[in-house]
XYZ file of C-alpha atoms in Angstrom:
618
model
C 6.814 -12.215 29.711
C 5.301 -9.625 32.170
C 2.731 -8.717 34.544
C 0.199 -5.999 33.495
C -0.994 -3.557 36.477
C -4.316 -5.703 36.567
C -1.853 -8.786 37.714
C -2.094 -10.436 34.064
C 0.874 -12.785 32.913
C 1.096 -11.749 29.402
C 3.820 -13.078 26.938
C 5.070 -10.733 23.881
C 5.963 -12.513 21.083
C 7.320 -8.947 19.424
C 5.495 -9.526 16.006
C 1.912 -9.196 15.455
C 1.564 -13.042 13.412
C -0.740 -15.988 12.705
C -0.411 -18.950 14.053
C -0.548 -20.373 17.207
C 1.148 -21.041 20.845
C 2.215 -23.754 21.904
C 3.571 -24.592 25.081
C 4.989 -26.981 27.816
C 2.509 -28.316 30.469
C 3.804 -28.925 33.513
C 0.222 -28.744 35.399
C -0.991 -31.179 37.723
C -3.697 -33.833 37.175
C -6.995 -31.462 36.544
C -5.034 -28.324 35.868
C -7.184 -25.824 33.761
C -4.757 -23.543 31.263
C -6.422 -20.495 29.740
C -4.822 -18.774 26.582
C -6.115 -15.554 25.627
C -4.483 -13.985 21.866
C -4.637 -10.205 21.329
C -2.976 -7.806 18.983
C -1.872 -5.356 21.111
C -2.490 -3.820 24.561
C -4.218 -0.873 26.020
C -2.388 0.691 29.494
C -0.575 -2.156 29.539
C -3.105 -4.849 30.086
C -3.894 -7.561 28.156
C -7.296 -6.050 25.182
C -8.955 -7.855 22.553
C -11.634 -6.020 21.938
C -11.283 -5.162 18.579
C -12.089 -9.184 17.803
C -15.670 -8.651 18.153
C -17.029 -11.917 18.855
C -14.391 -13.672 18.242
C -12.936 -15.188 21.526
C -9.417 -16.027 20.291
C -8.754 -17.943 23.308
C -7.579 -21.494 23.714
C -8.364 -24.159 26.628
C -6.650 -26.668 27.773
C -6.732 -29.599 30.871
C -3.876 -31.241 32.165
C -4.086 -34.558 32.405
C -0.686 -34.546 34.580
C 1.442 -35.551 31.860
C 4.448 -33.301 31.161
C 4.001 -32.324 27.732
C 4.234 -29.938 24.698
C 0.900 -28.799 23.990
C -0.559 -27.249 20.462
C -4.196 -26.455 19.191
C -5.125 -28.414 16.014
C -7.770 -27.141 13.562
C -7.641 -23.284 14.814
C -5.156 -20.212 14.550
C -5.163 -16.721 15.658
C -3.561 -13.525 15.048
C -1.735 -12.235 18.100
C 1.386 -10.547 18.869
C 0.411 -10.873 23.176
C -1.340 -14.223 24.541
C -2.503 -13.657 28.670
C -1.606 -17.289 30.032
C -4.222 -17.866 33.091
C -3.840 -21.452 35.172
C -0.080 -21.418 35.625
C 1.129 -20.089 38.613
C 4.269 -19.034 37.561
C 5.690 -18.593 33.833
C 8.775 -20.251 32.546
C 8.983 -18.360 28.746
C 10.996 -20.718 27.470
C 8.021 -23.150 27.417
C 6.014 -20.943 25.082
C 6.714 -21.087 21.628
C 4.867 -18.698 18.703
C 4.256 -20.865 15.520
C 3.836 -18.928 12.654
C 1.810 -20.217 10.091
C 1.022 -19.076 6.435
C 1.051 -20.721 3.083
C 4.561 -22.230 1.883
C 5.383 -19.577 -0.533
C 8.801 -18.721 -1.712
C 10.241 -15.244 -0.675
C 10.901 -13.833 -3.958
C 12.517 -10.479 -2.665
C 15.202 -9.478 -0.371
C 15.449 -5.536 -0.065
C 16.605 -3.016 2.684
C 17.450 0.579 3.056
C 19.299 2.954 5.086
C 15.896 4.162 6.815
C 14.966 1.881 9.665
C 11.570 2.924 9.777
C 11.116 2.521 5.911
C 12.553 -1.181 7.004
C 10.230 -1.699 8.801
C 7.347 -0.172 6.846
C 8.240 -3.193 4.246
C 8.343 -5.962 6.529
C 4.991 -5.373 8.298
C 3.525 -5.599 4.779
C 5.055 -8.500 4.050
C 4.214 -10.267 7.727
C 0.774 -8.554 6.611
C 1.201 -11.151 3.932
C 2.252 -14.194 5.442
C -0.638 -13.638 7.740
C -3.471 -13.324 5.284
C -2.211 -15.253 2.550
C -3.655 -18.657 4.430
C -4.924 -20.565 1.637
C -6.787 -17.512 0.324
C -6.005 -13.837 0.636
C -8.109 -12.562 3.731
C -8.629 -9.131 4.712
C -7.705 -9.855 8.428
C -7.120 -13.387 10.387
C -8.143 -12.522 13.886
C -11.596 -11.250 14.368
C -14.657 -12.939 13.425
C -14.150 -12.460 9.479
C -11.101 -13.904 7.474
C -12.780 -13.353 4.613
C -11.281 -13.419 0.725
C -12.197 -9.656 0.506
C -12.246 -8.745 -3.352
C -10.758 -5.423 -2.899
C -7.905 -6.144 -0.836
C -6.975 -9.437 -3.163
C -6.645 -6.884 -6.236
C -4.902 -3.432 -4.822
C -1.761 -5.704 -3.445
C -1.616 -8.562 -6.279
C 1.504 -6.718 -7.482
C 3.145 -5.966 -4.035
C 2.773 -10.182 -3.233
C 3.979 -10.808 -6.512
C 7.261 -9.083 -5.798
C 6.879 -10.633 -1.937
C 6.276 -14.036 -3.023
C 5.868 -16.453 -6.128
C 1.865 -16.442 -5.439
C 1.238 -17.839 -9.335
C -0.329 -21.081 -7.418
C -2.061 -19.197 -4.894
C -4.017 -16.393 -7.150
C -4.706 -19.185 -9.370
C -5.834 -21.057 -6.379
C -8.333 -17.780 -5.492
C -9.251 -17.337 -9.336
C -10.436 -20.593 -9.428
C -12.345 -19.560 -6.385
C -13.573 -16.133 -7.846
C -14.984 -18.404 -11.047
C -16.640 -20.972 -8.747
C -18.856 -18.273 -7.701
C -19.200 -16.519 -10.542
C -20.807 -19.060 -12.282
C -22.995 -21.061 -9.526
C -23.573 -18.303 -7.673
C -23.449 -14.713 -9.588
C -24.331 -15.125 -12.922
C -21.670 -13.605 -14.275
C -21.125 -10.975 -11.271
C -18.115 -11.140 -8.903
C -18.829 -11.328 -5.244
C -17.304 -8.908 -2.376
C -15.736 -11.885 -1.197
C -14.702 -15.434 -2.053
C -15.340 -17.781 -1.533
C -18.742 -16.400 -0.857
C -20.124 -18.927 2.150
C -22.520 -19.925 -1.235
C -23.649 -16.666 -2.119
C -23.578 -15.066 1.812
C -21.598 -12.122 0.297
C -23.081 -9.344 -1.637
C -22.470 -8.375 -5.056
C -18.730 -6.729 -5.061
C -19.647 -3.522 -7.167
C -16.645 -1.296 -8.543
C -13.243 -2.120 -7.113
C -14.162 -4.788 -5.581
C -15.868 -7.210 -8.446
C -13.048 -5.891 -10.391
C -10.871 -8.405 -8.880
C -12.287 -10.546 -11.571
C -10.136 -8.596 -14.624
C -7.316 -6.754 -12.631
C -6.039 -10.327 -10.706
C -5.396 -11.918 -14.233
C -4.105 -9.237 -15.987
C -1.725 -8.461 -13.150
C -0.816 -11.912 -12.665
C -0.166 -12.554 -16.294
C 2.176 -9.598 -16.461
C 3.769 -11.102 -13.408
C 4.148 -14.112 -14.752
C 3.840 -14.082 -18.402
C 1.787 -17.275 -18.916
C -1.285 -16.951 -21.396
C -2.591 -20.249 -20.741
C -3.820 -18.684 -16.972
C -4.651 -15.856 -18.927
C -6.655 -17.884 -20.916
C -8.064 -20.063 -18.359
C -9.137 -16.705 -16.855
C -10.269 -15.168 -19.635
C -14.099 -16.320 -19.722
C -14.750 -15.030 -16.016
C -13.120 -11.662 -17.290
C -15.634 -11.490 -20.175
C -18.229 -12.428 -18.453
C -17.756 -9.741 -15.211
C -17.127 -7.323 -17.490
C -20.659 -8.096 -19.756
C -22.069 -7.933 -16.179
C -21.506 -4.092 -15.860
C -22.418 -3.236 -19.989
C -25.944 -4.964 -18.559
C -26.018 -2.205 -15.822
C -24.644 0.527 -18.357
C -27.634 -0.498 -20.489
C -30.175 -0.933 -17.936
C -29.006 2.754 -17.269
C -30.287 4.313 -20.268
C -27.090 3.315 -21.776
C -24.693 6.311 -21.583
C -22.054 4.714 -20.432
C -21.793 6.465 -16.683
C -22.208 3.756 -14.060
C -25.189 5.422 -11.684
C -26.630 2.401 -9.901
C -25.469 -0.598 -8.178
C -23.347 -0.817 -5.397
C -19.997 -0.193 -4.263
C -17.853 0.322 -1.349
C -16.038 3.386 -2.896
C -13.271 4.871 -1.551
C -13.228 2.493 1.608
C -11.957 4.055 4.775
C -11.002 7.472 3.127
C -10.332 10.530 5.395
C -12.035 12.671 3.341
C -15.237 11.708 4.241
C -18.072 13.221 6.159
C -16.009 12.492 9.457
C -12.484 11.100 10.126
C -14.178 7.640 11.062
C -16.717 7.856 8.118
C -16.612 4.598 5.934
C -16.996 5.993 2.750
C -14.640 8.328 1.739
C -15.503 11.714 -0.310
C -14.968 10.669 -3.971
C -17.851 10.675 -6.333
C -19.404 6.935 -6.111
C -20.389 7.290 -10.066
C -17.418 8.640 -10.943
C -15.025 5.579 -9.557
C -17.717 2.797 -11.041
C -17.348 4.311 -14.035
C -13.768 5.049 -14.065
C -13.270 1.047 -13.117
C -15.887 0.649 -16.213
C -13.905 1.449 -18.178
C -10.428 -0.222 -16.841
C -12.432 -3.608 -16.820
C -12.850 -2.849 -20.671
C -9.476 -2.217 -21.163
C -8.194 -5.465 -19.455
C -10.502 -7.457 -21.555
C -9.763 -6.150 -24.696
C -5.831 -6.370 -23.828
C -6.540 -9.844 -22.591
C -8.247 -10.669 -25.765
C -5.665 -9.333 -27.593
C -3.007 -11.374 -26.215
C -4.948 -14.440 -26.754
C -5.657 -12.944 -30.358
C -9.104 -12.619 -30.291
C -9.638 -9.688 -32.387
C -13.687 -9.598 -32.752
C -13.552 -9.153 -28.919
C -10.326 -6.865 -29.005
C -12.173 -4.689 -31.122
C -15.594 -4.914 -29.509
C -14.192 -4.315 -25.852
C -12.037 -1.528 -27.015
C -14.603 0.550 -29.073
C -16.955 0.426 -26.178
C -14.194 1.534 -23.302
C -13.248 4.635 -26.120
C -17.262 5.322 -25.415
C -17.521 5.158 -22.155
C -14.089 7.513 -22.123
C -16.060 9.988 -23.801
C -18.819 10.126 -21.816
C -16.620 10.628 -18.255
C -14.910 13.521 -20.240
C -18.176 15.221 -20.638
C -19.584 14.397 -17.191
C -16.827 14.663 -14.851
C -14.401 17.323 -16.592
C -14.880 21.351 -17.393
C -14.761 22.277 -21.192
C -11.141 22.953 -20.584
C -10.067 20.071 -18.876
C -10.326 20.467 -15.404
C -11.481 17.513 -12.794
C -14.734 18.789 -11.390
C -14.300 15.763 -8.277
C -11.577 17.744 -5.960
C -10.158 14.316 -4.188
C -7.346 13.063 -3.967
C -8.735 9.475 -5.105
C -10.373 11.339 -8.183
C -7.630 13.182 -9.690
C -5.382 9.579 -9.066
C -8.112 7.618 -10.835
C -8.148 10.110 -13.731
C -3.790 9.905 -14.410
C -3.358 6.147 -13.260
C -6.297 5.086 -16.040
C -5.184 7.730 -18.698
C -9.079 9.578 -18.467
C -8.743 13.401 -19.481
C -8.690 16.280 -21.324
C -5.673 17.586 -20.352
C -3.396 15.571 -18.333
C -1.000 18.788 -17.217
C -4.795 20.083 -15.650
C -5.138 17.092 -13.663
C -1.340 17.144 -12.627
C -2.008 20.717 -11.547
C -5.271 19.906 -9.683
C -3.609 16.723 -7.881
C -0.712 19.098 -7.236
C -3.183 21.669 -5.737
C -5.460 19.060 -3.661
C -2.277 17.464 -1.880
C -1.356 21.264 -0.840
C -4.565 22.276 0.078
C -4.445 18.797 1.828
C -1.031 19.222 3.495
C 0.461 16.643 1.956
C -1.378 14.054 3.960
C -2.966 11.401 2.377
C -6.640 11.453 2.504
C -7.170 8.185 0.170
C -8.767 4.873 0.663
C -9.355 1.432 -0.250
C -9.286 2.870 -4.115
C -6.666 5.671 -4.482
C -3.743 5.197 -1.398
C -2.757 2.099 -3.545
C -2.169 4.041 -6.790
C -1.226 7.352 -5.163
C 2.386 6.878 -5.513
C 2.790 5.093 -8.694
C 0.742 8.210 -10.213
C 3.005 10.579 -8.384
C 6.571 9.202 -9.737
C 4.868 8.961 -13.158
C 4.164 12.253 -13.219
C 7.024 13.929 -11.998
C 5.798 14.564 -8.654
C 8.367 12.583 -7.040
C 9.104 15.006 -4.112
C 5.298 14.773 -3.208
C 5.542 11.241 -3.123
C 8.548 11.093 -1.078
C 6.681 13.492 1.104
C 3.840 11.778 1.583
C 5.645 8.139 2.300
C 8.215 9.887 4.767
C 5.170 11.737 6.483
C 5.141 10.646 10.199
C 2.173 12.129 11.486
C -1.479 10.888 11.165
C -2.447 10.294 8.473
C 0.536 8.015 7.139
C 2.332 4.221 7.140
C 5.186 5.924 9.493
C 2.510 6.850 12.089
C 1.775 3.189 12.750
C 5.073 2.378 12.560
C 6.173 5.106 15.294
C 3.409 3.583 17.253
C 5.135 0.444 17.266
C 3.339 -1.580 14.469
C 4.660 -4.773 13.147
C 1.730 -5.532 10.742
C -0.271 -2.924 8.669
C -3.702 -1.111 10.218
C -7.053 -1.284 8.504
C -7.285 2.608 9.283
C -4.582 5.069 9.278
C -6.290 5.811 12.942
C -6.220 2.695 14.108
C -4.571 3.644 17.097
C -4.745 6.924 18.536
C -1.520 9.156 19.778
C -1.644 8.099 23.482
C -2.160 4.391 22.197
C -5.902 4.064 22.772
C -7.727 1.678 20.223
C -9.835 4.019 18.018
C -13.226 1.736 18.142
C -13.657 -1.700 17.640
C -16.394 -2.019 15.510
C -14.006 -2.202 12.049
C -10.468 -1.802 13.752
C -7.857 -4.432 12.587
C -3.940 -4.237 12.979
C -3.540 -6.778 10.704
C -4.962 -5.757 7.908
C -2.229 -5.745 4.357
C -4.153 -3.574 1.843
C -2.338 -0.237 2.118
C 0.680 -2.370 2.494
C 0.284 -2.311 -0.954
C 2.795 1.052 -1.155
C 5.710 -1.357 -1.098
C 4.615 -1.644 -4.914
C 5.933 1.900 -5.826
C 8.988 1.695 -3.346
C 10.158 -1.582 -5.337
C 9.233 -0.490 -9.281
C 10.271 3.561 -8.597
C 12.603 3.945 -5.578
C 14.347 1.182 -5.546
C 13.785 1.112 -9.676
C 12.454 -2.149 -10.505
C 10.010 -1.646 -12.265
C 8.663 -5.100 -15.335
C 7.961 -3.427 -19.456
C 7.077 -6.835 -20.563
C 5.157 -9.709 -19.862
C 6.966 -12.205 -17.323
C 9.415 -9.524 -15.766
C 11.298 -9.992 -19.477
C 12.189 -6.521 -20.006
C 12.761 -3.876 -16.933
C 13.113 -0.644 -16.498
C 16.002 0.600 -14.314
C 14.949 3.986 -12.848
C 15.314 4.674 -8.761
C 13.877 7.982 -8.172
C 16.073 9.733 -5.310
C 15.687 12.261 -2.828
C 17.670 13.161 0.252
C 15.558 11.561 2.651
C 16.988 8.035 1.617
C 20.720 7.211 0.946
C 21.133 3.736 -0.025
C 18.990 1.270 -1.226
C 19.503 -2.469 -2.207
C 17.108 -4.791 -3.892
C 17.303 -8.844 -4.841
C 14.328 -10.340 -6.830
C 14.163 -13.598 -7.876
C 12.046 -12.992 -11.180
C 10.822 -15.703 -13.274
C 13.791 -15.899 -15.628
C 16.607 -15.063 -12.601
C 17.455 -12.989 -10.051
C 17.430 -8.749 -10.637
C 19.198 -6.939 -8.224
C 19.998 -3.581 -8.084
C 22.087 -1.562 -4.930
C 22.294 2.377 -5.268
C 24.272 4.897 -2.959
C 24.622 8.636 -2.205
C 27.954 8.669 -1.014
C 29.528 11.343 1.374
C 30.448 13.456 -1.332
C 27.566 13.221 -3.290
C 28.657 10.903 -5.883
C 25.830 8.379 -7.091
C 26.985 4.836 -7.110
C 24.617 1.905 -8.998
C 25.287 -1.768 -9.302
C 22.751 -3.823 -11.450
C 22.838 -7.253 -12.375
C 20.288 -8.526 -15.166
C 19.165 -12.353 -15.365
C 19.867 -14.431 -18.683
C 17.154 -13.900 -21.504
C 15.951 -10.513 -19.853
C 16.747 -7.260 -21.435
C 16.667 -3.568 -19.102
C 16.772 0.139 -20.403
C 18.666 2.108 -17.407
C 17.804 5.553 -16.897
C 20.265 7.113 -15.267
C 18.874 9.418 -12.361
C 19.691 13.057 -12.734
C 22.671 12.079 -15.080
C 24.072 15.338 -16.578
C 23.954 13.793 -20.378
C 20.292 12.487 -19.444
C 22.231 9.319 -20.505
C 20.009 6.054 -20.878
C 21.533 2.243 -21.563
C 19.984 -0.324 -23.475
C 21.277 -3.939 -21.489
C 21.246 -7.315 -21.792
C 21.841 -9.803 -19.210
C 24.951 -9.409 -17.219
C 26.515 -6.975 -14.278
C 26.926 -3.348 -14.568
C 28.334 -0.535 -12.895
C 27.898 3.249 -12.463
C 29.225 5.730 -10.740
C 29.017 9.596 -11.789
C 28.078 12.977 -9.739
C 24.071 13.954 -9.949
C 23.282 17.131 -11.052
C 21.052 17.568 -7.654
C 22.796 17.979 -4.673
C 21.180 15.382 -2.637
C 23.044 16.383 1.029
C 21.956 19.891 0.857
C 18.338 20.227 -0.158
C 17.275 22.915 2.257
C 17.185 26.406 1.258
C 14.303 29.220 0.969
C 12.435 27.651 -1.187
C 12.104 24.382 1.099
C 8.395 24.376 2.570
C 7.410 24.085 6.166
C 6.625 21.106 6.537
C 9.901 19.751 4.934
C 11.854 22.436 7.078
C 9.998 21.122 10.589
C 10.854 17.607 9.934
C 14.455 17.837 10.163
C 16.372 18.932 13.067
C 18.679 21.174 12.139
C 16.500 22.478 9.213
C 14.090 23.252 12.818
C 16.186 25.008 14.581
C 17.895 27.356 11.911
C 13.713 28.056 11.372
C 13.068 29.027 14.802
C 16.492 30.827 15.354
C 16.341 33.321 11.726
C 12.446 33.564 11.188
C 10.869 33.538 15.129
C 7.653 35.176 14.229
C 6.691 32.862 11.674
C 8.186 30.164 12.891
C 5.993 31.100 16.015
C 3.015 31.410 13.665
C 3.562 28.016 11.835
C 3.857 25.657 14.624
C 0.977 27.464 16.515
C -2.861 26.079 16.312
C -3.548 27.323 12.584
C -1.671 24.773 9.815
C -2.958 26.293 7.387
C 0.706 27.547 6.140
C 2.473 24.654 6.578
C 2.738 24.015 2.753
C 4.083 27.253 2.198
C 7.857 27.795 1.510
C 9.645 30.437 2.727
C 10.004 32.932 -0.025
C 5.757 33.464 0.361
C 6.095 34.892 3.876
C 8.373 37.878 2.705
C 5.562 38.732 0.276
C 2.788 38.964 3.516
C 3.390 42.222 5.567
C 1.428 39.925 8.286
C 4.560 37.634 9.035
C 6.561 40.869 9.646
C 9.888 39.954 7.781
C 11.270 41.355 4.387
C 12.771 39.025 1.386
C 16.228 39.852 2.822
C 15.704 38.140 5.955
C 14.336 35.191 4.054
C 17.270 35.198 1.951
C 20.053 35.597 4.707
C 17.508 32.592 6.339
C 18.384 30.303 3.127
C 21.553 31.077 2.740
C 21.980 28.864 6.319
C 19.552 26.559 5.201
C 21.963 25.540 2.343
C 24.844 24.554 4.358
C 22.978 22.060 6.311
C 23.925 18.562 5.174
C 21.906 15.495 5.556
C-alpha cells in the first residue's frame, strides 16, 4: 500500500488480474467503503480512464460488524484498487482473488532471459484473465466481449497453456448458436453476439468458425468435435463462395467487411486502426485458408465429394490471387509485412524464394520492427523460423524498443497491451478510447517460442508425433520445457554451456513417436524416436558465445554492451552518425560503411573493428 501525491491510499497487488478484492471491515456502524480497480497508474496516482464507462468500482456500508467482505456477481481487472472510507490501511486485510476458469496448466517452461520469462507469463495471466467462461478480448472496460479474432490467432498458444478442449468446445457451441439463429450461415465478430448486436465478423475474424476446429482437432486429435464442428465450417465457408459469386465470381474477395490488419503500425498514422495491408488481398487470402480447412476437415471425416469440391475451388481461387496480387515473375505487389506473411504461412505464390526475399527486404527497410497487426504479428514468427530467417525472428522478439513485447515488458507489464503503444516512454496512457493492458492476442508469440525455440513443435493429430527442433541463437542460453500432452508429458531442456558445447535432454510420452533434428549438428544428424529419455551432447558448428564480428548489423551491435562500446571506441564517426537523429542505417552491417566515402573509414579499419568484435563473448 501507498499514498499517491494527490493523498490516495492505493494498494498494488503486483499483477495486472481478474478477480476481485476482498477485504476486512473494521468500520463503524454507517461506515461508507469505496473501492476503485485500475490497471495501472499515471504520475503515481490512482487512473482508470482507459475503462470508458465502465466504473470498476465497488461500494460497500458497514453495518459495524467486523467482517471479511467480497462482491458477488461482478469482477474486474486491476492490478491497483484506491480504498476511500478507511482512515488508515492495514494491507493485510486486503486480499486479491483471482478468478478464471478451472483449467489445467498444461505447460511449465522457463529460460535464462528474465524478460523473455516474463514475456510468457503475462500471456498466460493474459489467459487466465480472459478465458472466463468464454475467451474475451479484455475483462475490464465496458466490453468483455468473445471477440472472433482474438479467440482464433491464440487457440494454439492456450492449447499449449491449458487443456481448453472443454472450453473452445464450450465457445464453438457458442459460435454455432449464432450461426444458425442469428447469421445464416455467417460468423459474427463476436460471440455470443448479445442476439445478433455484433456485426458480421468478415475475414479473420468469421474465420474463427474453420481455424478454432481445425486447430483444436490437431490439438487434440478427436474427430467426433471435428465432426460436431464440421457443419458450421461448411456452412461459414459457403457463406463467403455466396460473396465470391455475388462478386462476379472470380474468386478475389472485394466486398464485405473486415477489420484487416487490426491495430497495425503501418497504417496511415501510428494510432490508425487499420493497418496498411491490402483489405482484398487478406479476405481473399483467408478465402482461401477457410477452403483448405474444410476440405482437410472433410477429408478426415472421409467425405470425399466435399474433399474434392472444397479443394478444386481453393486451387481456383489460388490462381486468381497469383494473377492479381503477384508480378509475372513472382514478386508480392502488397509491400507489408502482414502481406508477404500471409503469402508463406498459407503457401500462395509464384516463387516462394521472391517472397522470402521481399519479407527479408520489408523487415530491413522496416528496421526490424514489427509493423503487424491483429492478422500477421501472430504468424510473423512461425513464417520466419520456417523459412530460415531465424536470426530475424530472434531479432524481432528480443527487440526492446517500440514497437515490440519487450517494450511493455520494460515498462513494467504483467499482462499483454492491446497496442504495442499502449503506454508511452515516460509512462503516459496513449488514449483511452481503444487502450487495454489486458488484452492476450499478440500474446499469441508464445506459440513460436514453444514449437521453434524451445522445439516443440505437434506433426500429427493429438500431439502423436513431434518434431524436436529448438532453433538457437546467442541471445538465449538455456531453455527448459514440460508439456503435459494428451498421451503424456514432453519435455525437453537445452543448454549452451561455457564452452560452447550444446547439451539436450528429451523425454517422449508412451505411444508418441518424435524425429529430432539436431541444431547445427556437424553430420546434419536427425533421430527417428519412440517413447523414452534421450540425451545429447556434441559441439555446434556456430559459435554461439561469439557472434559479433563485421558483418554483425547495427542494431545487433547497439544492443549489447560491450558490442557498444568497441562500436563507439574503433568506428567514432559512424558510430556518431548511427545513433544520431537519421536511423536510416541502422540495418546496415559494418562491412557497407567501408564501401561509402561519406562515413570516412576504409575496409581496413572495419576489419581491425571485427577482429575485436570477435573476441567478445556473451
Amino acid at each position: 500500500m501507498f499514498v499517491s501525491p494527490k493523498g490516495e491510499q492505493i494498494l498494488d497487488f503486483g499483477q495486472n488480474m481478474v478477480g476481485f478484492c476482498k477485504f476486512i471491515c473494521r468500520e463503524e456502524r454507517g461506515g461508507q467503503i469505496h473501492l476503485q480497480y485500475g490497471e495501472v497508474l499515471q504520475q503515481e496516482c490512482f487512473y482508470n480512464g482507459n475503462y470508458r464507462s465502465a466504473k470498476a468500482e465497488y461500494n460497500y456500508t458497514s453495518d459495524g460488524c467486523i467482517k471479511e467482505v467480497e462482491p458477488f456477481f461482478t469482477f474486474y481487472g486491476f492490478r491497483y484498487v484506491k480504498v476511500s472510507g478507511i482512515s488508515k490501511i492495514d494491507p493485510k486485510d486486503f486480499t486479491g482473488v483471482v478468478l478464471y476458469s478451472d483449467l489445467q496448466q498444461t505447460l511449465q517452461v522457463s529460460t535464462d532471459h528474465v524478460k523473455l520469462n516474463r514475456l510468457m507469463q503475462n500471456s498466460l495471466w493474459g489467459q487466465r484473465g480472459n478465458f472466463i467462461d468464454i475467451p474475451t478480448d479484455c475483462p475490464q472496460r465496458d466490453e468483455r466481449l468473445g471477440w472472433t479474432a482474438d479467440a482464433q490467432v491464440f487457440v494454439n498458444t492456450a492449447c499449449y497453456h491449458m487443456d481448453c478442449y472443454s472450453f473452445y468446445k464450450k465457445y464453438l457451441n457458442d459460435l454455432r448458436y449464432d450461426q444458425k439463429v442469428h447469421y445464416e450461415g455467417d460468423i459474427p465478430m463476436y460471440s455470443p453476439s448479445l442476439k445478433k448486436a455484433a456485426g458480421s465478423g468478415g475475414a479473420v475474424w468469421a474465420d474463427a468458425g474453420t481455424i478454432i476446429p481445425w486447430n483444436l482437432y490437431q490439438a487434440y486429435g478427436d474427430k467426433r468435435l471435428l465432426d460436431e464442428n464440421y457443419s458450421m465450417m461448411k456452412e461459414y465457408t459457403d457463406t463467403v463462395i455466396t460473396v465470391d459469386k455475388k462478386d462476379g465470381n472470380h474468386h478475389i474477395i472485394t466486398s464485405g467487411f473486415t477489420y484487416g490488419d487490426w491495430l497495425a503500425q503501418d497504417g496511415v498514422c501510428p494510432q490508425a486502426l487499420l493497418g496498411g495491408t491490402d483489405e482484398n488481398f487478406i479476405k481473399s487470402i483467408y478465402y482461401k485458408n477457410s477452403l483448405d480447412l474444410t476440405a482437410k476437415a472433410a477429408k478426415v471425416l472421409r467425405k470425399k465429394e466435399d474433399e474434392r469440391y472444397y479443394s478444386s475451388l481453393s486451387n481456383q481461387v489460388r490462381k486468381a490471387i497469383l494473377r492479381e496480387y503477384f508480378t509475372p515473375v513472382g514478386k508480392l505487389a502488397v509491400d507489408t509485412q502482414t502481406a508477404y506473411v500471409l503469402s508463406l504461412y498459407y503457401q500462395v505464390f509464384i516463387d516462394k524464394n521472391k517472397v522470402i526475399e521481399g519479407l527479408k527486404a520489408r523487415l530491413k527497410k522496416d528496421l526490424y520492427r514489427i509493423k503487424s497487426g491483429f492478422t500477421g504479428t501472430p504468424l510473423m514468427l512461425p513464417v520466419l523460423f520456417e523459412n530460415g530467417m531465424d536470426e530475424e525472428a530472434y531479432r524481432i522478439l528480443f527487440n526492446e524498443e517500440f514497437p515490440g513485447w519487450l517494450y511493455a515488458v520494460n515498462l513494467g507489464a504483467t499482462t499483454i497491451w492491446e497496442r504495442w503503444n499502449s503506454m508511452l516512454p515516460d509512462g503516459r496512457v496513449n488514449g483511452i478510447n481503444m487502450n487495454s493492458f489486458n488484452h492476450y492476442a499478440y500474446g499469441s508469440v508464445c506459440e513460436a517460442i514453444y514449437k521453434y525455440i524451445a522445439g516443440l513443435k505437434f506433426t500429427k493429430a493429438g500431439c502423436k508425433c513431434a518434431l524436436i527442433a529448438p532453433k538457437l541463437n546467442y541471445r538465449l542460453k538455456h531453455m527448459k520445457l514440460a508439456f503435459e500432452s494428451p498421451l503424456g508429458t514432453y519435455q525437453i531442456e537445452w543448454f549452451i554451456q561455457e564452452d560452447g558445447v550444446f547439451q539436450m535432454d528429451v523425454m517422449i510420452p508412451y505411444g508418441a513417436t518424435a524425429k529430432v533434428i539436431l541444431p547445427n549438428h556437424k553430420d546434419k544428424r536427425i533421430d527417428e524416436l519412440t517413447s523414452g529419455e534421450y540425451h545429447y551432447c556434441y559441439m555446434p558448428v556456430i559459435d554461439y558465445h561469439h557472434p559479433f564480428s563485421e558483418s554483425s548489423i547495427v542494431l545487433d551491435l547497439l544492443s549489447n554492451k560491450e558490442a557498444n562500446r568497441v562500436f563507439r571506441e574503433r568506428l567514432p564517426r559512424i558510430y556518431a552518425m548511427v545513433t544520431g537523429e537519421d536511423e536510416e542505417f541502422l540495418a546496415m552491417d559494418l562491412i557497407a560503411f567501408g564501401y561509402h566515402k561519406m562515413f570516412g573509414t576504409s575496409l581496413d579499419e572495419i576489419a581491425e573493428a571485427g577482429k575485436a568484435l570477435r573476441v567478445i563473448k556473451v
